[in-house]
Short mmCIF file of C-alpha atoms in Angstrom, two decimals:
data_model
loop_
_atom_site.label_atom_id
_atom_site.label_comp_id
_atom_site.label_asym_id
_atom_site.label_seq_id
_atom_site.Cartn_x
_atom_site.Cartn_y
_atom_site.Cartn_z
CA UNK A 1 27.40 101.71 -71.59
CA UNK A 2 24.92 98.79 -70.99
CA UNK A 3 23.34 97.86 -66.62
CA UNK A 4 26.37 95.94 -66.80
CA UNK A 5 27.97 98.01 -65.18
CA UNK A 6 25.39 98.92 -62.29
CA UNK A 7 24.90 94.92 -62.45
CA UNK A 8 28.37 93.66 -61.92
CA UNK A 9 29.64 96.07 -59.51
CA UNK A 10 26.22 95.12 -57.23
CA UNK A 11 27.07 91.25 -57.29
CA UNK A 12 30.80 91.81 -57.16
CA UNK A 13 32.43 90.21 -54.28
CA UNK A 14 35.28 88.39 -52.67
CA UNK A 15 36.08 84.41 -53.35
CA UNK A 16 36.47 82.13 -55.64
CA UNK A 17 33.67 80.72 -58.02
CA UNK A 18 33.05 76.85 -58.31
CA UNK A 19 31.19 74.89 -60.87
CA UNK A 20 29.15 72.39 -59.87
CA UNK A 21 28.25 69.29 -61.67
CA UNK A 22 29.13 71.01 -64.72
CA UNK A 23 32.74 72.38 -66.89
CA UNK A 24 33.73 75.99 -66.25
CA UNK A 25 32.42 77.73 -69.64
CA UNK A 26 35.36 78.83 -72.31
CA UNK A 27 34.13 82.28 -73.92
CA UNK A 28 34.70 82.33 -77.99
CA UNK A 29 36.97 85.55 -77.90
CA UNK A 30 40.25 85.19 -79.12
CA UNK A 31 42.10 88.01 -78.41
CA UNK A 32 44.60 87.24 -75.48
CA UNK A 33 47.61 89.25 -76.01
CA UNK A 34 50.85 89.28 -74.56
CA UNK A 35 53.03 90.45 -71.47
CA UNK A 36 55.75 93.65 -72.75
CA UNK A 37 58.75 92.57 -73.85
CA UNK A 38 61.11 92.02 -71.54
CA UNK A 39 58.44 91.37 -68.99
CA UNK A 40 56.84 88.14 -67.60
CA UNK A 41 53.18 87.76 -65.39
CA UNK A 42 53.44 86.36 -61.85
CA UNK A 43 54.01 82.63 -61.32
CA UNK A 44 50.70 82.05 -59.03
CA UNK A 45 50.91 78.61 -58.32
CA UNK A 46 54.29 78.75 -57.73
CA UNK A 47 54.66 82.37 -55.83
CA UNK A 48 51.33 81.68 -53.66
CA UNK A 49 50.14 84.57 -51.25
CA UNK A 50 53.44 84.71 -50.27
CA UNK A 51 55.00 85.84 -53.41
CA UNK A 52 52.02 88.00 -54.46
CA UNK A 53 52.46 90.21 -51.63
CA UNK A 54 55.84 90.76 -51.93
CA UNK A 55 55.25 91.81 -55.57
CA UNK A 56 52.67 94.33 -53.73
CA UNK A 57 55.15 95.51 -51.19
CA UNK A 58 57.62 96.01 -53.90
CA UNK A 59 55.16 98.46 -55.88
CA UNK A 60 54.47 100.22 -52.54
CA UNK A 61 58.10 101.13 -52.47
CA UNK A 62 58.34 103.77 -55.11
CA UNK A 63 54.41 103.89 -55.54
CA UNK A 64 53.13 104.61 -51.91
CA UNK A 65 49.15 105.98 -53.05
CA UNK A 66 48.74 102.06 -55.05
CA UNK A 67 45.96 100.65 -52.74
CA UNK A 68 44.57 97.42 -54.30
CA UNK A 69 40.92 98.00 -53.21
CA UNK A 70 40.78 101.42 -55.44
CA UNK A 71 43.01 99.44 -57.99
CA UNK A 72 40.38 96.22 -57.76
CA UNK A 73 37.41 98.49 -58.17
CA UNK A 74 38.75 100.27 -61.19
CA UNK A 75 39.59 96.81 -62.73
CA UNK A 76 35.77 95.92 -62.54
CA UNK A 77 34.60 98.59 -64.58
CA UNK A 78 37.35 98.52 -67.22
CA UNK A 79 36.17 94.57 -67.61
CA UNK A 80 32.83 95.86 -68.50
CA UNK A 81 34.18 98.64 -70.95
CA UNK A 82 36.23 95.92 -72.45
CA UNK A 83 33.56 93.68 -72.94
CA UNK A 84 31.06 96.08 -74.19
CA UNK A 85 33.88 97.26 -76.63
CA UNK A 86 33.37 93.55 -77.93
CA UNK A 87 29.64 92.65 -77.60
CA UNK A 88 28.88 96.23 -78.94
CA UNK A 89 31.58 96.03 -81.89
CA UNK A 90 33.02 99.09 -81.38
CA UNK A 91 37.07 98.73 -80.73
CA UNK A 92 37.50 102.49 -79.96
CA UNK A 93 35.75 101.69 -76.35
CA UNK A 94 38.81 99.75 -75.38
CA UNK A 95 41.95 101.51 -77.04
CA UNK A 96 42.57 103.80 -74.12
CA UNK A 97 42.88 100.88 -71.77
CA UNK A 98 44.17 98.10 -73.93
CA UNK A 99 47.66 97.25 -74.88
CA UNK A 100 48.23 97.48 -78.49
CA UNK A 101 49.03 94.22 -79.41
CA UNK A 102 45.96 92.60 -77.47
CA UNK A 103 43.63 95.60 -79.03
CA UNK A 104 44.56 95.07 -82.25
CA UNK A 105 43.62 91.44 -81.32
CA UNK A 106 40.64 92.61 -80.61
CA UNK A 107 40.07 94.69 -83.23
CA UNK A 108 40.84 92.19 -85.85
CA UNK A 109 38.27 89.98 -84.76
CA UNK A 110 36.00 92.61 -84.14
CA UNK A 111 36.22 93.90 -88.17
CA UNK A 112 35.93 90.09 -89.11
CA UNK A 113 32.34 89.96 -87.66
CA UNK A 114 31.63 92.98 -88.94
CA UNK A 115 32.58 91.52 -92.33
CA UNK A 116 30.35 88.33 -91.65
CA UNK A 117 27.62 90.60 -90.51
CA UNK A 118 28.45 88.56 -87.12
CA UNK A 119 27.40 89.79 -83.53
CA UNK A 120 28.65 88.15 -79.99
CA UNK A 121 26.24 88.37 -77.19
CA UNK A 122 27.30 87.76 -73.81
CA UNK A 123 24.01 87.71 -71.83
CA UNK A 124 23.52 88.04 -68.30
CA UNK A 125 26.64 88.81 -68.03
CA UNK A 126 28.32 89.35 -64.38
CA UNK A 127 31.16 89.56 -62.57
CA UNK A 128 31.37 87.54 -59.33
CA UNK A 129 34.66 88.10 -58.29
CA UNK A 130 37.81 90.51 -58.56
CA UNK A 131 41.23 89.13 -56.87
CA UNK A 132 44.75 89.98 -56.42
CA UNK A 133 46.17 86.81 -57.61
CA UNK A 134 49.89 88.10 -58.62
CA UNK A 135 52.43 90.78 -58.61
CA UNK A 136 55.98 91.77 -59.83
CA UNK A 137 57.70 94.49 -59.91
CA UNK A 138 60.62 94.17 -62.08
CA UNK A 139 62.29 94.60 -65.39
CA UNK A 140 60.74 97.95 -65.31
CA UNK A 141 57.47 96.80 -65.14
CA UNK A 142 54.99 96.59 -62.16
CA UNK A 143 52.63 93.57 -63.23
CA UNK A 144 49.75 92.42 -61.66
CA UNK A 145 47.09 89.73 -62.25
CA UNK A 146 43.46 90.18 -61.44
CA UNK A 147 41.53 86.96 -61.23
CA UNK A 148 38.25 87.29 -62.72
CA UNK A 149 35.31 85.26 -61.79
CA UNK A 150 32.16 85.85 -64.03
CA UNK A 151 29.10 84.53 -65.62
CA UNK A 152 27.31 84.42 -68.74
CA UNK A 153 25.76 83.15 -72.28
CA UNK A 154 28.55 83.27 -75.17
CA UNK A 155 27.13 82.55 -78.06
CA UNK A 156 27.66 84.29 -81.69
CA UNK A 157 24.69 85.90 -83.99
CA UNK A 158 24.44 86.30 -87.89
CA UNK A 159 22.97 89.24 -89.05
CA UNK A 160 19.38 87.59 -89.38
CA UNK A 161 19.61 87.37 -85.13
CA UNK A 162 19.83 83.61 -85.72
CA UNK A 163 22.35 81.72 -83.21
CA UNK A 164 25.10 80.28 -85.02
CA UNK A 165 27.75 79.05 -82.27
CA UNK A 166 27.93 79.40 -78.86
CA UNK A 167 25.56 78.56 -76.08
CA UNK A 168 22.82 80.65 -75.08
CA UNK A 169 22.41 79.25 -71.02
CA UNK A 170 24.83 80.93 -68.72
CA UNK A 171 28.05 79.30 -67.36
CA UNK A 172 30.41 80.25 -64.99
CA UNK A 173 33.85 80.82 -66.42
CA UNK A 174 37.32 82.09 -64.84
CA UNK A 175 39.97 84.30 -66.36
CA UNK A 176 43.30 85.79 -65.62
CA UNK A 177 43.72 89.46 -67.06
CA UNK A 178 47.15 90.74 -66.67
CA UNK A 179 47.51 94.54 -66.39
CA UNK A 180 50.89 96.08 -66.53
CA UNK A 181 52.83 99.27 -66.22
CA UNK A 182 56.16 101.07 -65.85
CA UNK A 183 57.67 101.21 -62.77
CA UNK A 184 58.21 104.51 -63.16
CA UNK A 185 54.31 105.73 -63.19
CA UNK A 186 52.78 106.39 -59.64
CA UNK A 187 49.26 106.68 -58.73
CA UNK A 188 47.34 109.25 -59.17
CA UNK A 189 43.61 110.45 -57.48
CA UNK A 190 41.38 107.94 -57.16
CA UNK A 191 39.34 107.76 -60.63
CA UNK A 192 36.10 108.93 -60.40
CA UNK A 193 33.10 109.72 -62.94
CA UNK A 194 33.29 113.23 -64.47
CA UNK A 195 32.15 115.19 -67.35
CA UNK A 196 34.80 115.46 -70.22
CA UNK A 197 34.20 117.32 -73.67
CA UNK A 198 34.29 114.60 -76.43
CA UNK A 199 37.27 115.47 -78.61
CA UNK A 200 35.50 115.02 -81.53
CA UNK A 201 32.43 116.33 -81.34
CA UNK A 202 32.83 118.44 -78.03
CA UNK A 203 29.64 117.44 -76.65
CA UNK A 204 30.02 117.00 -72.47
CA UNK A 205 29.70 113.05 -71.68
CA UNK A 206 30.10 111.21 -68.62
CA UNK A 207 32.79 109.11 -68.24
CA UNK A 208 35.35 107.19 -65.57
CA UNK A 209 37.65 104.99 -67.40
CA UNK A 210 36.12 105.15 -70.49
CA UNK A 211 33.11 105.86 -72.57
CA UNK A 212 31.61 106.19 -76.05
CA UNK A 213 30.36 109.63 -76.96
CA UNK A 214 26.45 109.00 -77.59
CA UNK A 215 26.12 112.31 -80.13
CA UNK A 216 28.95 110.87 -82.46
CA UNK A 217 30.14 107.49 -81.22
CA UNK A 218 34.01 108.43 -80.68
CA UNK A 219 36.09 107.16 -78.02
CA UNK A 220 36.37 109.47 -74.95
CA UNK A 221 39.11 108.11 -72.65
CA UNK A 222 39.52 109.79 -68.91
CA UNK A 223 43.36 108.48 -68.72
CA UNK A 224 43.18 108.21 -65.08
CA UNK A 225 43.87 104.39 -64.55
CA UNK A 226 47.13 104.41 -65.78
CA UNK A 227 47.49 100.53 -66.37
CA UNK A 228 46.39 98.76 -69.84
CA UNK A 229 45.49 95.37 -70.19
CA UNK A 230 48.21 93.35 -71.70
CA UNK A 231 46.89 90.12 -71.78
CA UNK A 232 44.24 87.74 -71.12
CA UNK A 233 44.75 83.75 -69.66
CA UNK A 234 41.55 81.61 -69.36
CA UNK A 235 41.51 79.33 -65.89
#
């Protein structure tokens, strides 16, 4: 895993992020996935404050250990893993936390740079702010929507390291990322980092949410969060 990590979680704080003078960047990704069928993501404009924390109060009812700070702060590092899973081409780094449908969204695009000998490179990258913008529970789903306030380049590489698309200053750009559940999961200890034995290679690695093994590159997944990722809006 890259400093992002140690990096993001240092400047991560409360608020919104504003633009000044200048359009909130778009990132090139295009893997945005959907909610689970049968499901649908919190009306925020509409449902306000208001309406987000009755969708809270309603997952406190059969779920009384869900604390949104713990919830929050697990949300910041799985954006990194996700991220790096992209940036670093390597799809297995976000299976375990993904959604299938957005994942193989992901992983789609990811084999079709691999095919172009294509890299993205999101430099500098850092996340500003982590909020509670949503909630549901309903339909046998608990939803909720983290609005994501971050910062970075975007901008895609050929295989000569020549910059083919994108834009290599920083810009601030906003997304929604929609993680989901059933109703019927509670929460479980707080996640924390620990030593797991890689199951394919059984070396020890250190890992929270999720990791890549560094002796043989396989995904090792802790399955503590018990949320996935289900899809993406930009702001």
């Amino acid at each position: 895993m890259t400093d992002w990590l140690a990096q993001g979680e240092a400047s991560a704080s409360q608020g919104y992020l504003t633009s000044e003078n200048r359009p909130l960047h778009r990132p090139s990704r295009e893997w945005y996935g959907q909610v689970m069928p049968g499901s649908w993501a919190p009306n925020i404009d509409a449902d306000g404050v208001d309406g987000k924390l009755t969708g809270i109060v309603a997952i406190h009812r059969h779920d009384p250990a869900f604390d949104e700070n713990v919830f929050l702060a697990q949300v910041q590092r799985l954006f990194f893993a996700v991220l790096e899973a992209w940036t670093a081409l390597k799809p297995a780094l976000s299976q375990g936390v993904m959604a299938s449908l957005i994942w193989e969204q992901q992983k789609a695009q990811i084999s079709a740079y691999h095919g172009n000998g294509w890299r993205n490179a999101l430099d500098g990258l850092s996340l500003t702010s982590a909020v509670v913008a949503g909630a549901l529970s309903d339909s046998g789903f608990d939803t909720v929507t983290v609005r994501l306030n971050a910062n970075s380049a975007d901008y895609d590489l050929d295989a000569g390291a020549r910059v083919i698309s994108g834009d290599t200053n920083r810009w601030d750009w906003t997304e929604d990322w929609i993680f989901q559940r059933p109703s019927t999961i509670t929460t479980g200890q707080p996640g924390t980092i620990t030593s797991q034995t890689c199951p394919n290679c059984g070396a020890s690695v250190t890992v929270d949410i999720t990791s890549i093994c560094p002796f043989c590159d396989a995904a090792v997944i802790s399955g503590q969060f018990g949320w996935l990722l289900t899809r993406i809006d930009r702001v």
